[in-house]
Coordinates of C-alpha atoms and ligand atoms in Angstrom, one line a residue:
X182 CA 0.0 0.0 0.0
X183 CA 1.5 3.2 -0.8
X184 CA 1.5 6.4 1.7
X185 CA -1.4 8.6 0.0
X186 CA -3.0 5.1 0.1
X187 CA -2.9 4.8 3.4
X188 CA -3.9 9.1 3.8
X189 CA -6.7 8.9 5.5
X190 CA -6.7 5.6 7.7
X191 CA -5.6 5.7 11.5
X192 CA -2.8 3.5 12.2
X193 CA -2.3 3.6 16.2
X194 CA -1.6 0.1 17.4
X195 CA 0.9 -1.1 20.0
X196 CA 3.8 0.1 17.8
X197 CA 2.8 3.6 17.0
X198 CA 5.7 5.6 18.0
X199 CA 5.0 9.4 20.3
X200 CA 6.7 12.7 18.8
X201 CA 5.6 16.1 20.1
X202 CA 6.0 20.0 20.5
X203 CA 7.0 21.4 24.1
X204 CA 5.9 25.1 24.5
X205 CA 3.9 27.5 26.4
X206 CA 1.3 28.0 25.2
X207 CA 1.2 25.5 22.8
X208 CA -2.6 26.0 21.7
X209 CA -2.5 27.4 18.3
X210 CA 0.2 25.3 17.3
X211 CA 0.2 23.6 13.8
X212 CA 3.0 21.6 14.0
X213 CA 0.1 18.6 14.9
X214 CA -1.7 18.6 11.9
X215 CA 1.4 19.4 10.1
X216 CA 3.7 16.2 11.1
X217 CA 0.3 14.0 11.4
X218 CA -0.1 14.4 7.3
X219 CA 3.5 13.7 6.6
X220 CA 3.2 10.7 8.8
X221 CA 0.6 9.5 7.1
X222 CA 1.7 10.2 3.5
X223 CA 5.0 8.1 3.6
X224 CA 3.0 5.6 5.6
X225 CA 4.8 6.1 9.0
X226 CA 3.3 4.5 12.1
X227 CA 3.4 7.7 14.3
X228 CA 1.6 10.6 16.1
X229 CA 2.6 14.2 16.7
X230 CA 0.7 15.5 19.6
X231 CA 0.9 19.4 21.5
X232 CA 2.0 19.3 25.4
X233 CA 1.8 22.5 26.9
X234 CA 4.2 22.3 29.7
X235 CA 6.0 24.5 32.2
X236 CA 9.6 23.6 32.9
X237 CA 11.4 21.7 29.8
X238 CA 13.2 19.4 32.0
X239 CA 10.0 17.6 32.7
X240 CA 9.1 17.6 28.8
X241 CA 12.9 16.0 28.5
X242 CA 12.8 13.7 31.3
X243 CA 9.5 12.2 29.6
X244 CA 10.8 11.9 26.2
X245 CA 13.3 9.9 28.4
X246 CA 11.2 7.7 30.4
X247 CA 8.1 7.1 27.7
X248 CA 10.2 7.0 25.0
X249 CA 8.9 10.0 22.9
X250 CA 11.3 9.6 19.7
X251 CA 11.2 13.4 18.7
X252 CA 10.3 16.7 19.5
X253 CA 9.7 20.2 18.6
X254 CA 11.0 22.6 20.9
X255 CA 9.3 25.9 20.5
X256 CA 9.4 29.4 22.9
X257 CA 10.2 30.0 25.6
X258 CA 12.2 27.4 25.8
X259 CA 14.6 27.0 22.7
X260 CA 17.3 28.5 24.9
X261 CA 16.7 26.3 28.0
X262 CA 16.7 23.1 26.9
X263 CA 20.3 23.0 25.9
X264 CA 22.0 22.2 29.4
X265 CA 19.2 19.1 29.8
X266 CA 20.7 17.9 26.4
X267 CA 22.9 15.1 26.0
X268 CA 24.6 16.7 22.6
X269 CA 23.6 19.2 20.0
X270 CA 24.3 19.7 16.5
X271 CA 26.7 22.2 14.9
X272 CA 24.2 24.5 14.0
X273 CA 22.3 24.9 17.2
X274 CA 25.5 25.6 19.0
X275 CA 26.8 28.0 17.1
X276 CA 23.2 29.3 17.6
X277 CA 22.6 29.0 20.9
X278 CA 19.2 27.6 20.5
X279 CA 17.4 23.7 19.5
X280 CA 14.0 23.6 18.1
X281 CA 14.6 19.9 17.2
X282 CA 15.2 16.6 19.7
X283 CA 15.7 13.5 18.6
X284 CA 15.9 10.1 21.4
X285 CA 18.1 7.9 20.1
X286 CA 18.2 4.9 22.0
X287 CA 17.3 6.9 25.3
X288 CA 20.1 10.0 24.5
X289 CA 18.5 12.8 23.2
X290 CA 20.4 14.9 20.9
X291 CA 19.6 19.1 19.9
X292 CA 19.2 20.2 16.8
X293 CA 17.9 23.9 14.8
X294 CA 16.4 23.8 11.7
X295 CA 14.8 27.4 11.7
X296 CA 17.9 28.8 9.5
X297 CA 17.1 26.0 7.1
X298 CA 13.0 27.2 7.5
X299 CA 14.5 30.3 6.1
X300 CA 16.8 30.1 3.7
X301 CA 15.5 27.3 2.0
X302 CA 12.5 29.1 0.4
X303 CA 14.7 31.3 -1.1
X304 CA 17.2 29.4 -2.4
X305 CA 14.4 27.7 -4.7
X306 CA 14.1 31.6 -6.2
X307 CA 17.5 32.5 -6.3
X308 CA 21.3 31.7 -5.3
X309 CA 22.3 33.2 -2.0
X310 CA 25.6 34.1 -2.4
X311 CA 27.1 37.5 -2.3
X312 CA 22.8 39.2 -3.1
X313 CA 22.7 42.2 -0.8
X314 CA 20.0 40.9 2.1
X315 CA 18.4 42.8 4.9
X316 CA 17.4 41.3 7.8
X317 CA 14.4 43.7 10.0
X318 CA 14.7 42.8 13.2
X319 CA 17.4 41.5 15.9
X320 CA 15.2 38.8 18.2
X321 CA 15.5 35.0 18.1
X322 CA 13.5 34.9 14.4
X323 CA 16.5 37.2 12.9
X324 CA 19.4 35.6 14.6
X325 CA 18.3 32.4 12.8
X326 CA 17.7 33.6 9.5
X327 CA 20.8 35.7 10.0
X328 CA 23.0 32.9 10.8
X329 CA 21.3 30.5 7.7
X330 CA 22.0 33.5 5.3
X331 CA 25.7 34.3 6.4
X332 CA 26.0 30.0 5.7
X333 CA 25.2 31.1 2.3
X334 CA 27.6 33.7 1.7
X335 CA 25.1 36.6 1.3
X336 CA 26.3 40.1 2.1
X337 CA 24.1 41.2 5.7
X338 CA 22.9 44.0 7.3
X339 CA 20.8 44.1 10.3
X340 CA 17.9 46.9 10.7
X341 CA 16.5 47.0 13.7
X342 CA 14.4 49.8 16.1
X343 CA 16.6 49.6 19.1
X344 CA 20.3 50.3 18.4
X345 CA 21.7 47.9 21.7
X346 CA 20.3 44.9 20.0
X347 CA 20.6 45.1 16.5
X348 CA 24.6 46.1 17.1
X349 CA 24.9 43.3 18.4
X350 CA 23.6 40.3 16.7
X351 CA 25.3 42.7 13.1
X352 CA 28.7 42.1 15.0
X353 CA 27.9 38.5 16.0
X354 CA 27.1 38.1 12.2
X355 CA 29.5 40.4 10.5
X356 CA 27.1 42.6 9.2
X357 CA 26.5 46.1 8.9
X358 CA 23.7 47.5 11.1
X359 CA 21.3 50.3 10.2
X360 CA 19.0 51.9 12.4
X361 CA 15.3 50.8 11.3
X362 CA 14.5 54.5 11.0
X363 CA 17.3 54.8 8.1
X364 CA 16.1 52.0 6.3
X365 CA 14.8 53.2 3.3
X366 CA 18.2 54.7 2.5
X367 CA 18.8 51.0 1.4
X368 CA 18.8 48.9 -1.8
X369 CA 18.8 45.5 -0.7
X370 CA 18.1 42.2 -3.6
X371 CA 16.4 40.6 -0.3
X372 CA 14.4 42.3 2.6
X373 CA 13.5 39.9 5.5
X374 CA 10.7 40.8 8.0
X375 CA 11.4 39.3 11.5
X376 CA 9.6 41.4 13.3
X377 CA 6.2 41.5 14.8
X378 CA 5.2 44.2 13.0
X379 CA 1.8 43.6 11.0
X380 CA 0.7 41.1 12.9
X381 CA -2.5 39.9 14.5
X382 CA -4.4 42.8 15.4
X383 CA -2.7 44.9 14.0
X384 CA -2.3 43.9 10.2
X385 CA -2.5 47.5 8.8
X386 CA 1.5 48.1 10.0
X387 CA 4.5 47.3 8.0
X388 CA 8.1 47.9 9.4
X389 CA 9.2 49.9 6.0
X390 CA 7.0 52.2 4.1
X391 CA 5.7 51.3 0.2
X392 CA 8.1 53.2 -1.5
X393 CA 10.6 51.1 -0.4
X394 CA 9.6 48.5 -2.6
X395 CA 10.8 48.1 -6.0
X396 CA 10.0 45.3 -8.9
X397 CA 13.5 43.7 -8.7
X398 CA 13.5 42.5 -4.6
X399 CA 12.8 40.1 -3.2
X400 CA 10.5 40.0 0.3
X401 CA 9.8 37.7 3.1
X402 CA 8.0 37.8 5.8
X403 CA 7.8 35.6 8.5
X404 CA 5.0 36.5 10.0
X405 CA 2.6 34.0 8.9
X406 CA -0.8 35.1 10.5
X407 CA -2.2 36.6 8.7
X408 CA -0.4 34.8 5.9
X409 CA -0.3 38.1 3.1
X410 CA 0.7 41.1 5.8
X411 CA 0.9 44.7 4.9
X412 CA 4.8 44.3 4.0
X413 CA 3.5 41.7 1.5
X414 CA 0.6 43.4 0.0
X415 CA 2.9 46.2 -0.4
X416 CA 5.6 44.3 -2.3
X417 CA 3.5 42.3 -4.2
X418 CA 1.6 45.8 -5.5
X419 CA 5.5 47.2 -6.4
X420 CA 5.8 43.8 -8.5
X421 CA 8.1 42.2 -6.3
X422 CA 8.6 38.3 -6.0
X423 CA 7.4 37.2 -2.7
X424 CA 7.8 34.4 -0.2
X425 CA 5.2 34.3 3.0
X426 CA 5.7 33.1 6.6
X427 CA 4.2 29.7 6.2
X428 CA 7.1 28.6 4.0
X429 CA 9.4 29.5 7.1
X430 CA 7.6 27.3 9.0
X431 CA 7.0 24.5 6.9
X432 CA 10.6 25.0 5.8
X433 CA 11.9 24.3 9.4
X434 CA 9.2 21.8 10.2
X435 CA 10.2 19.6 6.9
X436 CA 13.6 19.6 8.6
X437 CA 12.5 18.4 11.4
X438 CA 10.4 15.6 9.9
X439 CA 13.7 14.5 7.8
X440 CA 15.7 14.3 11.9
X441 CA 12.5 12.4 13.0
X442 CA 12.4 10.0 10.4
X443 CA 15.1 9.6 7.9
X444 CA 12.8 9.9 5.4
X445 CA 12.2 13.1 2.4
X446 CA 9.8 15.1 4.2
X447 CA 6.7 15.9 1.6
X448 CA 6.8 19.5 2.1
X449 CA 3.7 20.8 -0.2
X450 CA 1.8 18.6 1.7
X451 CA 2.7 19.4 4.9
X452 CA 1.9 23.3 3.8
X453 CA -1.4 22.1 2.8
X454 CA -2.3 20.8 5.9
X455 CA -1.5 24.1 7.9
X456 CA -3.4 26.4 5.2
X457 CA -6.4 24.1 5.5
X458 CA -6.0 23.9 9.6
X459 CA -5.8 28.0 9.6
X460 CA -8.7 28.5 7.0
X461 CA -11.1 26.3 10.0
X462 CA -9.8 28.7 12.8
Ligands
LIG517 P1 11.5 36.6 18.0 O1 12.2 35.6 18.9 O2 10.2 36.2 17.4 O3 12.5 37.2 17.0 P2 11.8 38.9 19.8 O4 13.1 38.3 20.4 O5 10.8 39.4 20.8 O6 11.0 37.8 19.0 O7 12.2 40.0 18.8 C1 11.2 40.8 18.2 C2 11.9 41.8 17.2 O8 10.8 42.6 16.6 C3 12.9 42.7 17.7 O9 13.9 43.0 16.8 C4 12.1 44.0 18.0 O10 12.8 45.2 18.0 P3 13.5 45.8 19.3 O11 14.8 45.0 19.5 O12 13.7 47.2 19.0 O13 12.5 45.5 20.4 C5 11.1 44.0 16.8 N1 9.9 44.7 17.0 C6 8.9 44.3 17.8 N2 7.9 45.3 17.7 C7 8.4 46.3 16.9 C8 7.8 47.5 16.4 N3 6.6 48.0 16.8 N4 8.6 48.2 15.6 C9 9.8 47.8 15.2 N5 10.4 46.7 15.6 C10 9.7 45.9 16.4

């Protein structure tokens, strides 16, 4: 029987294996529906399920004693996890933060894949390397993207609202940092949105004004609810090719699904699956 064969029949038995998300909150997560369908497409005898928990050690010390096989790792506690880890990956140390665990054999090893959630969606429009790319923002979100973009060879600089901040992660980077007030003084191939700015409620902001916009750029946001935001409509209008927050997400969640399993995750799916779980809510 092949996996879309086997799409919409329930498969738990005594051998179903547990994976999981650890946050708080953990309500509106997608990452459920999203795994669930890739499970089911490449015929994998599993379940992804949300826990809502509040010290990480616990989540950890179940994945040990249950036997949980994977798990997301998503805020607040991306950063915390680490010291209850028994080794991470390159990436995530260099990083400083794991969105990805993996037990194998009752060790449970760290991993990021949100620089690949980023940089992966743009690579299928265009080659990375030395295009001029601006980064809006200097939290968690940009420090990923950021790091997966400087893997590539692209040329950086950081805009961000408060100067402390942005300096920073532009000199853990080697970019150049310009205030987010100055920002339409620049001429980037790629602009990256990072920040919270036209999000839910307040989808009438964008971090950079419409003029900024021109036909040849490329723009991303990862803000992904709502899925087109002002920054997008605002591209789009200027005739500029865009890429929207899910593919961040699904990008990083694919990666995940390839530590879980070993197997190609099917990744337009899996996007599928979180449109038609938003368009119910
Ligand atoms: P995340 O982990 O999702 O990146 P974060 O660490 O809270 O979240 O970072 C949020 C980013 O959005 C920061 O760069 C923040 O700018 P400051 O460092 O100046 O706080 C940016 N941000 C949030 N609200 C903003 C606003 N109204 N205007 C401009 N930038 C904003």
């Amino acid at each position: 029987m092949t996996g879309s064969n086997m799409c919409n029949q329930l498969m738990i038995n005594s051998a179903t294996r547990l994976y999981g998300v650890f946050g708080n909150p953990i309500s509106h997560s997608m990452g459920p529906v999203m795994h669930t369908r890739a499970f089911r497409e490449k015929g994998i005898n599993a379940v992804y399920l949300a826990f809502r928990i509040d010290a990480i050690e616990k989540g950890l010390q179940a994945m040990r004693e249950i036997g949980i096989q994977g798990a997301s790792i998503t805020i607040p506690f991306k950063e915390s996890v680490i010291p209850f880890l028994d080794d991470i990956g390159e990436h995530a140390k260099e990083m400083g933060s794991v969105n990805t665990v993996v037990n194998k054999d009752g060790k449970l090893f760290g991993y990021s894949t949100d620089h690949k959630g980023a940089v992966e969606p743009l690579r299928r429009v265009t080659p990375l390397k030395d295009k001029d790319v601006c980064v809006l923002g200097a939290g968690g979100a940009a420090k990923a993207v950021a790091y997966g973009l400087k893997k590539e060879g692209a040329l950086l600089t950081i805009s961000n609202r408060s100067e402390n901040k942005g300096k920073a992660l532009a000199d853990q980077m080697d970019a150049r940092f310009v205030a987010l007030d100055h920002v339409t003084g620049l001429n980037p191939d790629i602009i990256i949105n990072t920040t919270s700015v036209g999000m839910m409620p307040d989808t009438d902001k964008s971090p950079v004004p419409a003029r900024f916009f021109h036909e040849s750029m490329i723009v991303f946001d990862i803000v992904y609810n709502p899925l087109m935001t002002r920054f997008l409509i605002d591209a789009k209008n200027a005739g500029c090719t865009i890429i929207d927050g899910l593919s961040m997400f699904v990008g990083q969640g694919a990666a995940q699904f390839e530590l879980f399993t070993g197997v190609e995750a099917p990744v337009n799916l899996m996007r599928d699956a979180v449109l038609e779980e938003m368009t119910k809510s």
